[in-house]
Short mmCIF file of C-alpha atoms in Angstrom, two decimals:
data_model
loop_
_atom_site.label_atom_id
_atom_site.label_comp_id
_atom_site.label_asym_id
_atom_site.label_seq_id
_atom_site.Cartn_x
_atom_site.Cartn_y
_atom_site.Cartn_z
CA UNK A 1 0.00 0.00 0.00
CA UNK A 2 1.29 3.43 -0.84
CA UNK A 3 2.44 5.45 2.15
CA UNK A 4 3.00 9.17 2.61
CA UNK A 5 6.18 8.40 4.54
CA UNK A 6 9.54 8.20 2.80
CA UNK A 7 10.91 4.75 2.18
CA UNK A 8 14.12 3.72 0.46
CA UNK A 9 13.70 3.09 -3.26
CA UNK A 10 12.94 -0.62 -3.91
CA UNK A 11 15.46 -2.61 -5.90
CA UNK A 12 14.86 -2.87 -9.64
CA UNK A 13 13.04 -6.03 -10.59
CA UNK A 14 11.53 -7.58 -13.70
CA UNK A 15 8.23 -9.38 -13.35
CA UNK A 16 6.84 -12.28 -15.25
CA UNK A 17 4.25 -11.04 -17.78
CA UNK A 18 0.66 -11.62 -16.72
CA UNK A 19 -0.93 -13.78 -19.38
CA UNK A 20 0.07 -14.32 -22.97
CA UNK A 21 -3.15 -13.65 -24.86
CA UNK A 22 -3.53 -11.19 -27.69
CA UNK A 23 -6.42 -8.71 -27.63
CA UNK A 24 -9.80 -9.24 -29.25
CA UNK A 25 -11.92 -6.35 -30.54
CA UNK A 26 -15.60 -6.48 -31.32
CA UNK A 27 -16.27 -2.83 -32.14
CA UNK A 28 -14.30 0.43 -32.49
CA UNK A 29 -13.19 1.69 -29.10
CA UNK A 30 -14.06 -1.58 -27.36
CA UNK A 31 -11.68 -4.41 -26.67
CA UNK A 32 -11.00 -7.34 -24.41
CA UNK A 33 -8.07 -9.66 -23.78
CA UNK A 34 -8.07 -13.23 -25.00
CA UNK A 35 -7.20 -15.10 -21.84
CA UNK A 36 -6.10 -18.69 -21.26
CA UNK A 37 -8.82 -20.92 -19.82
CA UNK A 38 -6.89 -21.34 -16.59
CA UNK A 39 -7.04 -17.63 -16.03
CA UNK A 40 -10.71 -17.39 -16.97
CA UNK A 41 -11.40 -19.89 -14.24
CA UNK A 42 -10.52 -17.17 -11.76
CA UNK A 43 -13.77 -15.43 -12.79
CA UNK A 44 -11.94 -12.13 -12.98
CA UNK A 45 -11.65 -9.89 -16.03
CA UNK A 46 -9.21 -7.19 -16.88
CA UNK A 47 -10.96 -3.83 -16.94
CA UNK A 48 -9.77 -0.46 -18.15
CA UNK A 49 -7.25 0.13 -20.91
CA UNK A 50 -6.23 -3.51 -20.65
CA UNK A 51 -9.63 -5.07 -21.33
CA UNK A 52 -13.24 -5.46 -20.26
CA UNK A 53 -15.59 -7.81 -18.47
CA UNK A 54 -18.98 -9.35 -19.31
CA UNK A 55 -19.39 -8.81 -22.99
CA UNK A 56 -17.33 -5.81 -23.96
CA UNK A 57 -17.17 -3.12 -21.32
CA UNK A 58 -15.38 0.18 -22.09
CA UNK A 59 -12.01 0.35 -20.46
CA UNK A 60 -10.71 2.34 -17.54
CA UNK A 61 -12.28 3.20 -14.25
CA UNK A 62 -12.60 6.01 -11.85
CA UNK A 63 -12.32 7.14 -8.31
CA UNK A 64 -14.56 7.36 -5.26
CA UNK A 65 -16.84 10.38 -5.34
CA UNK A 66 -15.85 11.73 -1.97
CA UNK A 67 -12.50 12.76 -0.56
CA UNK A 68 -10.59 13.03 -3.82
CA UNK A 69 -9.15 10.20 -5.83
CA UNK A 70 -6.15 8.49 -4.41
CA UNK A 71 -6.28 10.52 -1.21
CA UNK A 72 -9.07 9.90 1.30
CA UNK A 73 -9.55 12.55 3.96
CA UNK A 74 -8.55 11.98 7.56
CA UNK A 75 -12.17 11.14 8.30
CA UNK A 76 -12.19 8.22 5.88
CA UNK A 77 -10.29 4.98 5.99
CA UNK A 78 -7.38 4.62 3.63
CA UNK A 79 -8.05 2.54 0.54
CA UNK A 80 -5.35 0.34 -1.04
CA UNK A 81 -3.81 2.09 -3.99
CA UNK A 82 -4.56 5.60 -2.79
CA UNK A 83 -2.47 8.39 -1.32
CA UNK A 84 -3.07 9.94 2.07
CA UNK A 85 -4.31 13.53 2.08
CA UNK A 86 -1.77 16.11 3.24
CA UNK A 87 -2.03 19.87 3.82
CA UNK A 88 -0.97 21.94 0.79
CA UNK A 89 2.57 23.25 0.87
CA UNK A 90 2.82 27.02 1.09
CA UNK A 91 6.50 27.03 0.25
CA UNK A 92 9.17 24.66 -0.97
CA UNK A 93 9.58 21.68 1.31
CA UNK A 94 12.66 22.39 3.50
CA UNK A 95 13.45 18.68 3.54
CA UNK A 96 14.15 18.77 -0.19
CA UNK A 97 17.67 19.88 -0.93
CA UNK A 98 18.17 22.47 -3.63
CA UNK A 99 18.99 21.19 -7.10
CA UNK A 100 21.94 23.12 -8.58
CA UNK A 101 20.35 22.88 -12.02
CA UNK A 102 16.94 24.09 -10.92
CA UNK A 103 15.55 27.57 -11.39
CA UNK A 104 16.10 29.72 -8.31
CA UNK A 105 13.54 32.46 -8.84
CA UNK A 106 10.80 31.37 -11.25
CA UNK A 107 9.72 27.96 -9.91
CA UNK A 108 6.31 28.31 -8.19
CA UNK A 109 5.96 27.25 -4.57
CA UNK A 110 2.69 25.50 -5.50
CA UNK A 111 1.70 23.62 -8.60
CA UNK A 112 -0.06 26.16 -10.84
CA UNK A 113 -3.75 25.85 -11.62
CA UNK A 114 -4.58 23.79 -8.53
CA UNK A 115 -6.99 24.80 -5.81
CA UNK A 116 -6.75 23.94 -2.09
CA UNK A 117 -8.77 20.73 -2.35
CA UNK A 118 -6.54 19.31 -5.09
CA UNK A 119 -3.32 20.51 -3.44
CA UNK A 120 -4.35 18.80 -0.20
CA UNK A 121 -4.31 15.42 -1.98
CA UNK A 122 -0.61 15.64 -2.91
CA UNK A 123 1.60 13.89 -0.33
CA UNK A 124 4.19 16.08 1.37
CA UNK A 125 7.06 13.86 0.21
CA UNK A 126 6.08 13.94 -3.48
CA UNK A 127 8.81 15.49 -5.63
CA UNK A 128 7.50 14.57 -9.08
CA UNK A 129 3.99 15.43 -10.30
CA UNK A 130 2.55 14.65 -13.73
CA UNK A 131 -0.05 17.41 -14.16
CA UNK A 132 -2.76 16.50 -16.71
CA UNK A 133 -5.06 19.45 -17.46
CA UNK A 134 -8.13 18.76 -19.55
CA UNK A 135 -9.40 21.38 -21.98
CA UNK A 136 -12.96 21.03 -20.66
CA UNK A 137 -15.19 18.81 -18.54
CA UNK A 138 -16.57 17.12 -21.67
CA UNK A 139 -13.42 17.31 -23.82
CA UNK A 140 -11.06 14.48 -24.74
CA UNK A 141 -8.13 16.88 -25.31
CA UNK A 142 -5.64 17.69 -22.57
CA UNK A 143 -2.04 18.67 -21.93
CA UNK A 144 0.61 17.16 -19.67
CA UNK A 145 3.51 18.78 -17.80
CA UNK A 146 5.95 16.88 -15.58
CA UNK A 147 6.90 19.00 -12.57
CA UNK A 148 9.76 18.28 -10.21
CA UNK A 149 10.03 19.73 -6.75
CA UNK A 150 13.31 21.41 -5.90
CA UNK A 151 14.54 23.59 -3.08
CA UNK A 152 13.26 26.58 -5.08
CA UNK A 153 9.77 25.21 -5.76
CA UNK A 154 8.03 23.24 -8.51
CA UNK A 155 10.02 23.35 -11.74
CA UNK A 156 8.02 22.58 -14.92
CA UNK A 157 9.21 20.50 -17.83
CA UNK A 158 7.93 20.69 -21.41
CA UNK A 159 4.20 20.80 -22.20
CA UNK A 160 2.98 17.70 -24.06
CA UNK A 161 -0.35 17.26 -25.90
CA UNK A 162 -2.47 14.34 -24.73
CA UNK A 163 -5.82 12.60 -25.02
CA UNK A 164 -8.15 11.55 -22.23
CA UNK A 165 -11.51 9.76 -22.29
CA UNK A 166 -14.03 10.27 -25.07
CA UNK A 167 -16.61 12.06 -22.89
CA UNK A 168 -14.15 13.99 -20.72
CA UNK A 169 -13.85 13.87 -16.93
CA UNK A 170 -15.79 12.82 -13.85
CA UNK A 171 -15.54 12.86 -10.06
CA UNK A 172 -17.38 9.55 -9.79
CA UNK A 173 -16.54 7.33 -12.72
CA UNK A 174 -18.18 3.96 -13.14
CA UNK A 175 -17.05 1.39 -15.66
CA UNK A 176 -18.48 2.19 -19.05
CA UNK A 177 -19.14 5.93 -18.75
CA UNK A 178 -16.17 6.80 -21.01
CA UNK A 179 -14.87 9.52 -18.69
CA UNK A 180 -11.46 9.83 -17.04
CA UNK A 181 -11.25 10.07 -13.24
CA UNK A 182 -10.39 13.38 -11.59
CA UNK A 183 -7.91 13.34 -8.72
CA UNK A 184 -4.42 12.60 -7.47
CA UNK A 185 -2.99 9.10 -7.83
CA UNK A 186 0.42 7.60 -7.16
CA UNK A 187 2.58 6.12 -9.95
CA UNK A 188 4.54 3.02 -8.96
CA UNK A 189 4.51 0.48 -11.82
CA UNK A 190 5.16 0.37 -15.56
CA UNK A 191 5.27 -2.10 -18.41
CA UNK A 192 4.68 -2.60 -22.09
CA UNK A 193 5.08 -4.68 -25.19
CA UNK A 194 8.51 -3.17 -25.85
CA UNK A 195 11.62 -3.73 -23.77
CA UNK A 196 12.29 -1.60 -20.70
CA UNK A 197 13.73 1.68 -22.03
CA UNK A 198 15.64 2.21 -18.78
CA UNK A 199 12.99 3.37 -16.32
CA UNK A 200 13.57 3.24 -12.56
CA UNK A 201 10.02 1.99 -12.07
CA UNK A 202 9.43 -1.79 -11.93
CA UNK A 203 8.74 -2.75 -15.55
CA UNK A 204 6.69 -5.71 -16.81
CA UNK A 205 7.35 -6.59 -20.46
CA UNK A 206 5.43 -9.21 -22.39
CA UNK A 207 3.01 -10.11 -25.20
CA UNK A 208 -0.02 -9.54 -22.95
CA UNK A 209 0.37 -5.85 -23.86
CA UNK A 210 -0.42 -6.64 -27.50
CA UNK A 211 -3.39 -4.67 -28.85
CA UNK A 212 -5.15 -4.32 -32.20
CA UNK A 213 -8.38 -3.05 -33.68
CA UNK A 214 -9.51 0.55 -34.07
CA UNK A 215 -10.43 3.41 -31.76
CA UNK A 216 -13.43 5.71 -31.58
CA UNK A 217 -12.36 7.66 -34.67
CA UNK A 218 -11.32 4.63 -36.70
CA UNK A 219 -7.64 5.05 -35.84
CA UNK A 220 -5.52 1.89 -35.39
CA UNK A 221 -4.80 0.97 -31.78
CA UNK A 222 -1.73 -1.17 -32.52
CA UNK A 223 1.22 -0.06 -30.41
CA UNK A 224 -0.84 1.80 -27.81
CA UNK A 225 0.51 -0.42 -25.04
CA UNK A 226 4.13 -0.40 -26.19
CA UNK A 227 4.79 1.67 -23.06
CA UNK A 228 2.40 2.08 -20.13
CA UNK A 229 2.48 3.47 -16.60
CA UNK A 230 -0.26 2.24 -14.27
CA UNK A 231 -2.24 4.96 -12.52
CA UNK A 232 -2.99 3.78 -9.00
CA UNK A 233 -6.75 4.05 -9.04
CA UNK A 234 -8.53 0.92 -7.82
CA UNK A 235 -5.46 -1.26 -8.17
CA UNK A 236 -2.82 -2.83 -5.96
CA UNK A 237 0.44 -0.84 -6.10
CA UNK A 238 3.59 -2.85 -6.55
CA UNK A 239 2.09 -5.20 -9.14
CA UNK A 240 2.13 -5.38 -12.93
CA UNK A 241 -0.19 -2.93 -14.73
CA UNK A 242 -1.99 -6.12 -15.84
CA UNK A 243 -2.88 -7.15 -12.29
CA UNK A 244 -6.65 -7.56 -11.87
CA UNK A 245 -6.99 -6.72 -8.19
CA UNK A 246 -9.77 -4.12 -7.73
CA UNK A 247 -9.90 -3.01 -4.05
CA UNK A 248 -12.96 -0.81 -4.63
CA UNK A 249 -14.85 -3.51 -6.51
CA UNK A 250 -15.29 -4.32 -10.19
CA UNK A 251 -18.08 -1.77 -10.68
CA UNK A 252 -15.55 1.00 -10.05
CA UNK A 253 -13.46 -0.29 -12.93
CA UNK A 254 -9.69 -0.31 -13.17
CA UNK A 255 -6.87 -0.42 -15.66
CA UNK A 256 -6.35 3.35 -15.80
CA UNK A 257 -3.01 3.86 -17.55
CA UNK A 258 -0.76 6.39 -19.14
CA UNK A 259 -0.02 4.86 -22.53
CA UNK A 260 1.05 5.60 -26.10
CA UNK A 261 -1.35 7.87 -27.98
CA UNK A 262 -3.22 6.33 -30.93
CA UNK A 263 -4.53 9.62 -32.31
CA UNK A 264 -7.97 9.66 -30.70
CA UNK A 265 -9.90 9.64 -27.40
CA UNK A 266 -9.35 6.89 -24.85
CA UNK A 267 -11.81 4.93 -22.75
CA UNK A 268 -10.51 6.54 -19.55
CA UNK A 269 -6.71 6.55 -19.78
CA UNK A 270 -4.34 9.41 -20.60
CA UNK A 271 -2.27 8.97 -23.76
CA UNK A 272 0.96 10.62 -24.91
CA UNK A 273 3.08 10.29 -28.04
CA UNK A 274 5.50 7.37 -28.02
CA UNK A 275 8.48 9.72 -27.58
CA UNK A 276 6.87 11.50 -24.66
CA UNK A 277 5.90 8.22 -23.00
CA UNK A 278 9.50 7.08 -23.26
CA UNK A 279 10.71 10.42 -21.89
CA UNK A 280 8.28 10.09 -18.99
CA UNK A 281 9.41 6.55 -18.21
CA UNK A 282 13.03 7.68 -18.13
CA UNK A 283 12.18 10.62 -15.83
CA UNK A 284 9.95 8.95 -13.24
CA UNK A 285 11.77 7.88 -10.10
CA UNK A 286 10.08 5.93 -7.27
CA UNK A 287 12.45 7.59 -4.79
CA UNK A 288 10.70 10.89 -5.65
CA UNK A 289 7.24 9.45 -4.85
CA UNK A 290 5.66 10.49 -8.18
CA UNK A 291 1.96 11.21 -8.55
CA UNK A 292 -0.36 12.14 -11.38
CA UNK A 293 -2.74 15.06 -10.88
CA UNK A 294 -5.48 14.82 -13.49
CA UNK A 295 -8.76 16.49 -14.41
CA UNK A 296 -10.30 19.32 -16.36
CA UNK A 297 -8.93 22.78 -15.57
CA UNK A 298 -12.05 23.94 -13.74
CA UNK A 299 -12.18 20.90 -11.45
CA UNK A 300 -8.48 21.10 -10.61
CA UNK A 301 -8.93 24.70 -9.38
CA UNK A 302 -11.20 23.55 -6.54
#
C-alpha cells in the first residue's frame, strides 16, 4: 500500500508477464483480452485500458466520489492504492535539498492551476507530479507537464499534448461511462510490449500488452501499449499494470493507464506520443514518490 512516509527506493526487478493472450476487438473503441482458460477460471476480467468484463465493457475506471481520488480525507479509511491527504505546501519543502540545475527564482511554490482541495491530496514527500489538465469537462483533449520539486519550488518540464476519455472527466466514474477520473494518484509500476527503455520503475514486459483493432475515430490501436504506466486508481500498487486486483470492486473499474497515444480519445486513460511516454518513463523515479494530478482545468482549481 502506498504510504506518505519516505521509504528507500525498492530494488529494480523484472516481473513475469501476466498472461500471454492477444487482444480481441468487437467494435471500435471496445476491446478485451483473449485469456487462457486457466485464467478465466478465476472469474476475474481485466478492466480499463487492458480489457473489459462481461461482454465488452469500455475500459478504464474512476475514483470514489468523496474525498478526492487516491487521497481519502482523515475522516475516511485509507483505501489500497490511494495516497493519504496532506495539507498543501505554502512554500518549498525544506526537507528537499536544492537542485543546482533548478531555477532559483521562477519555480512556483505551489503547482499552478490547482486549488486547495486538489493541493491537499498531494503527499508532502512527493517530488514529481505529472499534471494533466483537460481542456474542458466534456473534452477528450488535454495537456501534460511533468513538474519536479526542488529547493526553489516546482520546476516545470515541457508541455505535451495528450488525449483523455471520449466524454471527458468525472468525479465519480463507473465502468463504461467513457470519462477519465479526476484526482491525485500515485505512480509506482510500468510495463509494455517493448523492452524496458531504462525506467527506474518496476517494468513488466510481455506479449499480454499486444493490442489491435480501431479506436473511436477509426484510428488503429496497434502499439498503444508499447509503453504504459499504471495509474494507482482501484489497483494494488507494486504489481504489474496487468494485475486484476480491484480493491474498490469491479463496478468501479480499473486499468487506468498512461499509454502511447493512438490519435484519438481513450476509454478513460491518458495517452501521450511514443516519444513523450519514453521520456516520462526515463524521468519517473520511485524515490521521488511520483503522482499524477489529473482532471479538467475547472475541477483542478477547486
